Structures are given as structure tokens and as C-alpha cells.
Coordinates of C-alpha atoms in Angstrom, one line a residue:
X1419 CA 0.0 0.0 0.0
X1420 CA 3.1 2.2 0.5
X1421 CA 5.4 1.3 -1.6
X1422 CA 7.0 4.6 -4.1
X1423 CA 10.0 5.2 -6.1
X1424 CA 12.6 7.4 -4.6
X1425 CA 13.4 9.2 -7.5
X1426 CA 9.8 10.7 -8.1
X1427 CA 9.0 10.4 -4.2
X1428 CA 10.6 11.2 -0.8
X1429 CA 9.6 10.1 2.5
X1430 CA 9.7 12.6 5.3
X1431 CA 10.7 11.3 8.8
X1432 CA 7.5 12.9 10.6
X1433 CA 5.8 9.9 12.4
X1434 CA 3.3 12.3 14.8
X1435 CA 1.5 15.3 14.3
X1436 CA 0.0 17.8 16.3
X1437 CA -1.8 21.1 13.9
X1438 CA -4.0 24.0 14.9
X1439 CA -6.5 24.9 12.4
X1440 CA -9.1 27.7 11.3
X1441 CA -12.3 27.4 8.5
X1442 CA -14.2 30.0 7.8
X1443 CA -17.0 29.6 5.1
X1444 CA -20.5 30.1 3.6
X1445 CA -22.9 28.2 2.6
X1446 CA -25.7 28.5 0.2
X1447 CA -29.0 27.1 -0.1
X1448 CA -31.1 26.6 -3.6
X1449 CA -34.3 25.0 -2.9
X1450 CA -37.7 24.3 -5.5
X1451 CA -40.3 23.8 -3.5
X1452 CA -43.0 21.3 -4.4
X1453 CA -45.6 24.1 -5.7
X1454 CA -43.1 25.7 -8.2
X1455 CA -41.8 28.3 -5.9
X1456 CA -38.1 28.4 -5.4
X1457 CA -36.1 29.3 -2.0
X1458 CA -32.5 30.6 -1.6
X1459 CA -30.7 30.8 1.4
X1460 CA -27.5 32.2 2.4
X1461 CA -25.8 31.5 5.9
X1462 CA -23.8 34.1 7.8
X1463 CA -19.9 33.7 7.9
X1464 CA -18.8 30.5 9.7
X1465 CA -15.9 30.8 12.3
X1466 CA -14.6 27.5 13.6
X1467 CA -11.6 26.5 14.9
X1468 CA -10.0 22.9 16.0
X1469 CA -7.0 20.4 15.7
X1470 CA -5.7 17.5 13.6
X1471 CA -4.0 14.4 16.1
X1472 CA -1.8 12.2 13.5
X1473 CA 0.0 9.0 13.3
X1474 CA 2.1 8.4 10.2
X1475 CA -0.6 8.4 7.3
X1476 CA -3.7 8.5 9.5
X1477 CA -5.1 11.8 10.3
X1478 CA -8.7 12.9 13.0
X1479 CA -9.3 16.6 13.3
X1480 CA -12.3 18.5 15.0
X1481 CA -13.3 21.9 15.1
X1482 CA -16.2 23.9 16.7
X1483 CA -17.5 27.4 16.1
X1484 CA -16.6 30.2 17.4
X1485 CA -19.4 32.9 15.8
X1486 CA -20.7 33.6 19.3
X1487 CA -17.5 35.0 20.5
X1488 CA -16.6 36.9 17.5
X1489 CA -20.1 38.7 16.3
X1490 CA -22.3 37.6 19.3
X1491 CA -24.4 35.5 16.8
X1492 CA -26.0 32.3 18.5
X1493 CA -24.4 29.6 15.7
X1494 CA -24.1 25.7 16.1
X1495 CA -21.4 24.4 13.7
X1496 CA -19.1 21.2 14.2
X1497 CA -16.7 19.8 11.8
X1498 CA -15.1 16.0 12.4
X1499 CA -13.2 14.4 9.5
X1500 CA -10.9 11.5 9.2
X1501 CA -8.0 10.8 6.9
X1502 CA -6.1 7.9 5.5
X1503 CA -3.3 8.4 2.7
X1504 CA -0.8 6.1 1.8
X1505 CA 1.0 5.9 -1.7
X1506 CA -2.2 3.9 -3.7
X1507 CA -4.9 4.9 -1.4
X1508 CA -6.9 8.1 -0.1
X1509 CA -9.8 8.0 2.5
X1510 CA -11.8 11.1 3.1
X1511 CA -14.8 11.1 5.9
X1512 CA -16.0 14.5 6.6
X1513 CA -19.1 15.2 9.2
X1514 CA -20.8 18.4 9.5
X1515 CA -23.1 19.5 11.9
X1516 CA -24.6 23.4 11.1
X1517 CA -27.9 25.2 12.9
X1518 CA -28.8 29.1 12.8
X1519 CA -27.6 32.3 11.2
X1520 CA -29.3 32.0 7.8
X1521 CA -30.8 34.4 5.9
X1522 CA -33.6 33.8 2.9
X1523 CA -32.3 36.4 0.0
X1524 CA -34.6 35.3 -3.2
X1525 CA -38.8 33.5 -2.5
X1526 CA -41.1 33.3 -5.5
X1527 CA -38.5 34.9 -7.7
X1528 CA -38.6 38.0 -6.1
X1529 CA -35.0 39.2 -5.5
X1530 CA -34.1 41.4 -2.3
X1531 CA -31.3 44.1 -2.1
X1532 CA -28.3 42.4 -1.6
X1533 CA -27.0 41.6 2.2
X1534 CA -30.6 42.6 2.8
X1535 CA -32.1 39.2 3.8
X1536 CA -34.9 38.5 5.8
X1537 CA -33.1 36.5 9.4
X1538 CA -34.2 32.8 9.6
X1539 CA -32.7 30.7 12.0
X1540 CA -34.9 27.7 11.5
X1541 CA -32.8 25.9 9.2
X1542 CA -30.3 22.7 10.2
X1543 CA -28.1 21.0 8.1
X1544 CA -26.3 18.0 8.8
X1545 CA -23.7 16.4 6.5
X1546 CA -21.6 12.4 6.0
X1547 CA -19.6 12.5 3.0
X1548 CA -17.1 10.1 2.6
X1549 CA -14.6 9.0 -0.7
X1550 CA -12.1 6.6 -1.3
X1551 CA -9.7 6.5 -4.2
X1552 CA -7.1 4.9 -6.0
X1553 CA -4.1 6.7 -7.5
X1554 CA -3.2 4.7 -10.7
X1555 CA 0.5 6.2 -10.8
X1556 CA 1.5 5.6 -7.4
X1557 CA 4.6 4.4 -7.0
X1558 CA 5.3 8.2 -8.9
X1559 CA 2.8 10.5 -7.4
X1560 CA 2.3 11.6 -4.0
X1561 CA -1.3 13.1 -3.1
X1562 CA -0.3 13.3 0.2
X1563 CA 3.0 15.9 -0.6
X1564 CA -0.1 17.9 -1.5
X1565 CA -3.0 17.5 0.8
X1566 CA -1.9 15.3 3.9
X1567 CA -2.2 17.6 6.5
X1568 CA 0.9 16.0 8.2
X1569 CA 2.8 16.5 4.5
X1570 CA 4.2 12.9 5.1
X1571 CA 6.1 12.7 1.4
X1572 CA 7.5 15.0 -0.6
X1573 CA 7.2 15.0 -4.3
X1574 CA 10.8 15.3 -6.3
X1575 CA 9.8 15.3 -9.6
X1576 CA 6.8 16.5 -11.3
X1577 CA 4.1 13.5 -12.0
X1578 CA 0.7 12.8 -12.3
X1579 CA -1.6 9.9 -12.1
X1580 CA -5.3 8.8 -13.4
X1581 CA -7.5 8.4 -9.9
X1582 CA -10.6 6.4 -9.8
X1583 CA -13.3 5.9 -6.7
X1584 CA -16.5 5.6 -5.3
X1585 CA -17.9 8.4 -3.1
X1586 CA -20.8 8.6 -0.8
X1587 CA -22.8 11.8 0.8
X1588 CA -25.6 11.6 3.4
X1589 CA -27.5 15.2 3.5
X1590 CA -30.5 16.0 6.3
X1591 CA -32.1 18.8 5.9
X1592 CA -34.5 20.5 8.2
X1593 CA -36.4 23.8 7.7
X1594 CA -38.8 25.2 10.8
X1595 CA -40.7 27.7 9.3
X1596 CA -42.4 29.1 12.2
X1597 CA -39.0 30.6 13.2
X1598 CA -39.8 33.6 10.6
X1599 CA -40.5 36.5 12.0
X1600 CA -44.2 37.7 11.6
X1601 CA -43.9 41.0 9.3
X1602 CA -42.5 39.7 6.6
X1603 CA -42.7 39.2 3.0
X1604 CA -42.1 35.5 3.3
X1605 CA -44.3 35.1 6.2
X1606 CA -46.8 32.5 4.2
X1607 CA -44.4 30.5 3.9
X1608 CA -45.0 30.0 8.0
X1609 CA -48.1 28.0 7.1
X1610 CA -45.3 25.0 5.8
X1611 CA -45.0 24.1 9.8
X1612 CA -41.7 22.1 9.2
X1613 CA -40.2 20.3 6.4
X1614 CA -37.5 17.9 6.1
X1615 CA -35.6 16.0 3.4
X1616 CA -33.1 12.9 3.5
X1617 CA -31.5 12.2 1.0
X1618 CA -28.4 9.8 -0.1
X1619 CA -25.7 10.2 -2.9
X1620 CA -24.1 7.7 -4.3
X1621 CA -21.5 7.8 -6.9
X1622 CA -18.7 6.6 -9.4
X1623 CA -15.5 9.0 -9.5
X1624 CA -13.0 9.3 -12.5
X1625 CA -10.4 12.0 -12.9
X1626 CA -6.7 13.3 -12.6
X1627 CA -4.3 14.6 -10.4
X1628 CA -0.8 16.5 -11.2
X1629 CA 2.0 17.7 -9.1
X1630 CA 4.2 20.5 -10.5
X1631 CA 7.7 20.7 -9.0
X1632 CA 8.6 23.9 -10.0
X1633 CA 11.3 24.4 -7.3
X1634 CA 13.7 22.6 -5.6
X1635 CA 10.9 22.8 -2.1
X1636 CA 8.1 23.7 -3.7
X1637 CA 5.1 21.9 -5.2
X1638 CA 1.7 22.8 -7.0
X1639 CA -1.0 20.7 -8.0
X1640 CA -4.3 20.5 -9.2
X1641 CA -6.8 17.7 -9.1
X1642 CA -10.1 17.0 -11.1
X1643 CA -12.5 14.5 -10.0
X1644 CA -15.9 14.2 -11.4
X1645 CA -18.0 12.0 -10.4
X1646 CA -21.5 10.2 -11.2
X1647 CA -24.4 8.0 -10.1
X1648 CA -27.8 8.8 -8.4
X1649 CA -29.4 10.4 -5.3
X1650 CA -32.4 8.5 -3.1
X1651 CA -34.5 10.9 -0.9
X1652 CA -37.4 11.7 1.2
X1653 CA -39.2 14.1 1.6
X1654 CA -41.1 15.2 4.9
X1655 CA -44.7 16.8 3.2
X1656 CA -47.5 15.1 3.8
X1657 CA -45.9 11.7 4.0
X1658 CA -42.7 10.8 2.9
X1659 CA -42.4 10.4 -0.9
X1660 CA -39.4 8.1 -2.1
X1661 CA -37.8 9.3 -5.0
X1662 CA -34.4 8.8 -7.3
X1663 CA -32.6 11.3 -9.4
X1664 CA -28.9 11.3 -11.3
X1665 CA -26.5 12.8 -9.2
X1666 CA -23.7 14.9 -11.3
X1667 CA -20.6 16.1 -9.4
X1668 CA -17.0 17.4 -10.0
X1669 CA -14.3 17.8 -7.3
X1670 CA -11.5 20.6 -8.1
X1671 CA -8.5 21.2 -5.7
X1672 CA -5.4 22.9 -5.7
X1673 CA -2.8 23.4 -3.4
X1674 CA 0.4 25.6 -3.5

């Protein structure tokens, strides 16, 4: 599983790892709805903060937010995510956990002045995703020298490789809508009670990585995965309608 060719490859004596980290992000929210109308959300900025524990090519990091101590904003978010690269093999598992601070910018097509979103805290998202992929050119490319967060080899020579995998993503969704506030433009959509979906990706993955040695300690690389196969969901209305749709994704990283 770890076998590489020194010329192309270099192993870097680090067998433990101890590293701070910070995330900040956004996210976005595009929903249809069932009678045509469509729903966009957009969450405040997320601050969290954590650490990454690691032991040779295996990597667990956790992080929790820190909104409440920065802009006074009363914001659930967790991250935890575990790692495994060797020379052939990359494992990904990422868990997300977010409540609160979202805003509703666009309902019925009718568009608000930017930043000028009507507050909704009734919305909870919580995320599994999970790859695992196979680096064709191994024994020549290091993903790790790239994205290990414990940078456990160290790319000599410029290479690339074919990757190939299966990924899986596990999405609940939860809207309260009698969190809105009463005088608002959206407040009909209050009469929705609460809504819910499920839903479960599952998909093929196909693409390419390259690292660029440009200089004697320095590396670039970018890596395109996309991927396909099909989503099964439910839906909280009524009662719970099963349904199955293609899923169409593409993965794009780089790293300096």
C-alpha cells in the first residue's frame, strides 16, 4: 500500500503530528419547492476552529464554532473528518453539523437588495460525505506531498496519475418555518410548519491529479474528479415520498 520510487518520491521522517487549524465559510442554499416556488438561502460567515491528532498516514481533526465569540451571533457548527493516505490509497470522511444564522435572500423569484435578507434561524443542516480513491501512478505521485495535513512525502519530480473511486454523501435537511418573523414578505411560507428531506448520494468517480515541482521545495497541484451515479431521498410533506434522481458532481483542488 506504500510502496514509491525514490526518484519521483521522498519520505519525510514525521511519524506524529499535532496542527491547529481555522475554517471560515459560507454556505448557500437553492431550494424548489413542491408548488413551483423556489427558495435561496445564504448563511452568515462560519468561524470555527480545532486540531488535527496524527499517526504516520492516519489523520482525525475537530473543530467547533466560534461565531458567538466573535459577532455575538448564537451559531451551532461542528466539523469532524478523518483521513487515511498512503502511496495507492486516499480515504476522506467528513461530518458536518450546522444550525442558525441563515438568511432567505430570493422567494417566488422575487429578489431582495443584496446583504438585505430577511433572518431565519430555522434551518439545520447536517452532512456524511465520505470517498475513497485509488491513485493509478502511485509508485510516482504523492497526493499526500499535497493535501496530507501532516505533508508525510515529498514530491521530487513533477508527476501525475489517473484516480478512480466511489464516493458517498448523506444530506438531512431541516427547515422550521415558524422561526420567521411575523412581518415579513415570506411570512406565508410559515403556514409550511416544518419540512424535512433525506437524502443519499451515491457515486462513481474518474479523474486526474498533477503535481508541479517547479522548485527545488516547492510543489503545485491540481486535481479534477468528477463524479456520477444517483441520489435516493425523502421528503417530509404530507408523507414521505421516495424518490431517485442522477447525481452529477466534480471535485477541483489545488494546493500551493
Amino acid at each position: 500500500f506504500n510502496n514509491f520510487d525514490t526518484v519521483f518520491v521522498k519520505n519525510t521522517p514525521s511519524k506524529y503530528s499535532l496542527i491547529l487549524r481555522n475554517s471560515n465559510w459560507l454556505n448557500f442554499y437553492n431550494f424548489d419547492m413542491d408548488n413551483k416556488n423556489k427558495i435561496v438561502m445564504q448563511s452568515e460567515l462560519y468561524y470555527n476552529a480545532g486540531f488535527i491528532l496524527g499517526y504516520k498516514f492516519l489523520l482525525l481533526g475537530y473543530s467547533v464554532n466560534l461565531n458567538e465569540t466573535f459577532s455575538g451571533q448564537t451559531v451551532k457548527s461542528q466539523e469532524l473528518d478523518l483521513h487515511v493516505n498512503c502511496s495507492c490509497l486516499g480515504i476522506d470522511v467528513y461530518y458536518t453539523d450546522n444550525q442558525g444564522a441563515t438568511s432567505i435572500t430570493e422567494f417566488k423569484g422575487i429578489k431582495n437588495i443584496k446583504n438585505k435578507g430577511v433572518s431565519f434561524d430555522g434551518l439545520t443542516m447536517r452532512t456524511l460525505d465520505g470517498d475513497i480513491n485509488y491513485y493509478f501512478n502511485n509508485k510516482k505521485y504523492a497526493n499526500s506531498a499535497a493535501y496530507s495535513r501532516g505533508y508525510f512525502k515529498q514530491q521530487k519530480k513533477s508527476a501525475g496519475s489517473f484516480i478512480a473511486g466511489l464516493s458517498y454523501a448523506r444530506h438531512r435537511i431541516y427547515f422550521d418555518f415558524t422561526n420567521l418573523p411575523e412581518d415579513t414578505m415570506y411570512s406565508s411560507l410559515k403556514t409550511l410548519d416544518d419540512k424535512s428531506i433525506l437524502y443519499n448520494s451515491y457515486c462513481l468517480n474518474f479523474g486526474y491529479g498533477y503535481n508541479l515541482v517547479f522548485s527545488k521545495k516547492w510543489l503545485a497541484n491540481l486535481t479534477v474528479i468528477p463524479s456520477a451515479g444517483f441520489n435516493s431521498y425523502k421528503k417530509k410533506m404530507s408523507e414521505d415520498i421516495p424518490n431517485n434522481k442522477i447525481s452529477m458532481n466534480t471535485k477541483v483542488k489545488a494546493a500551493l
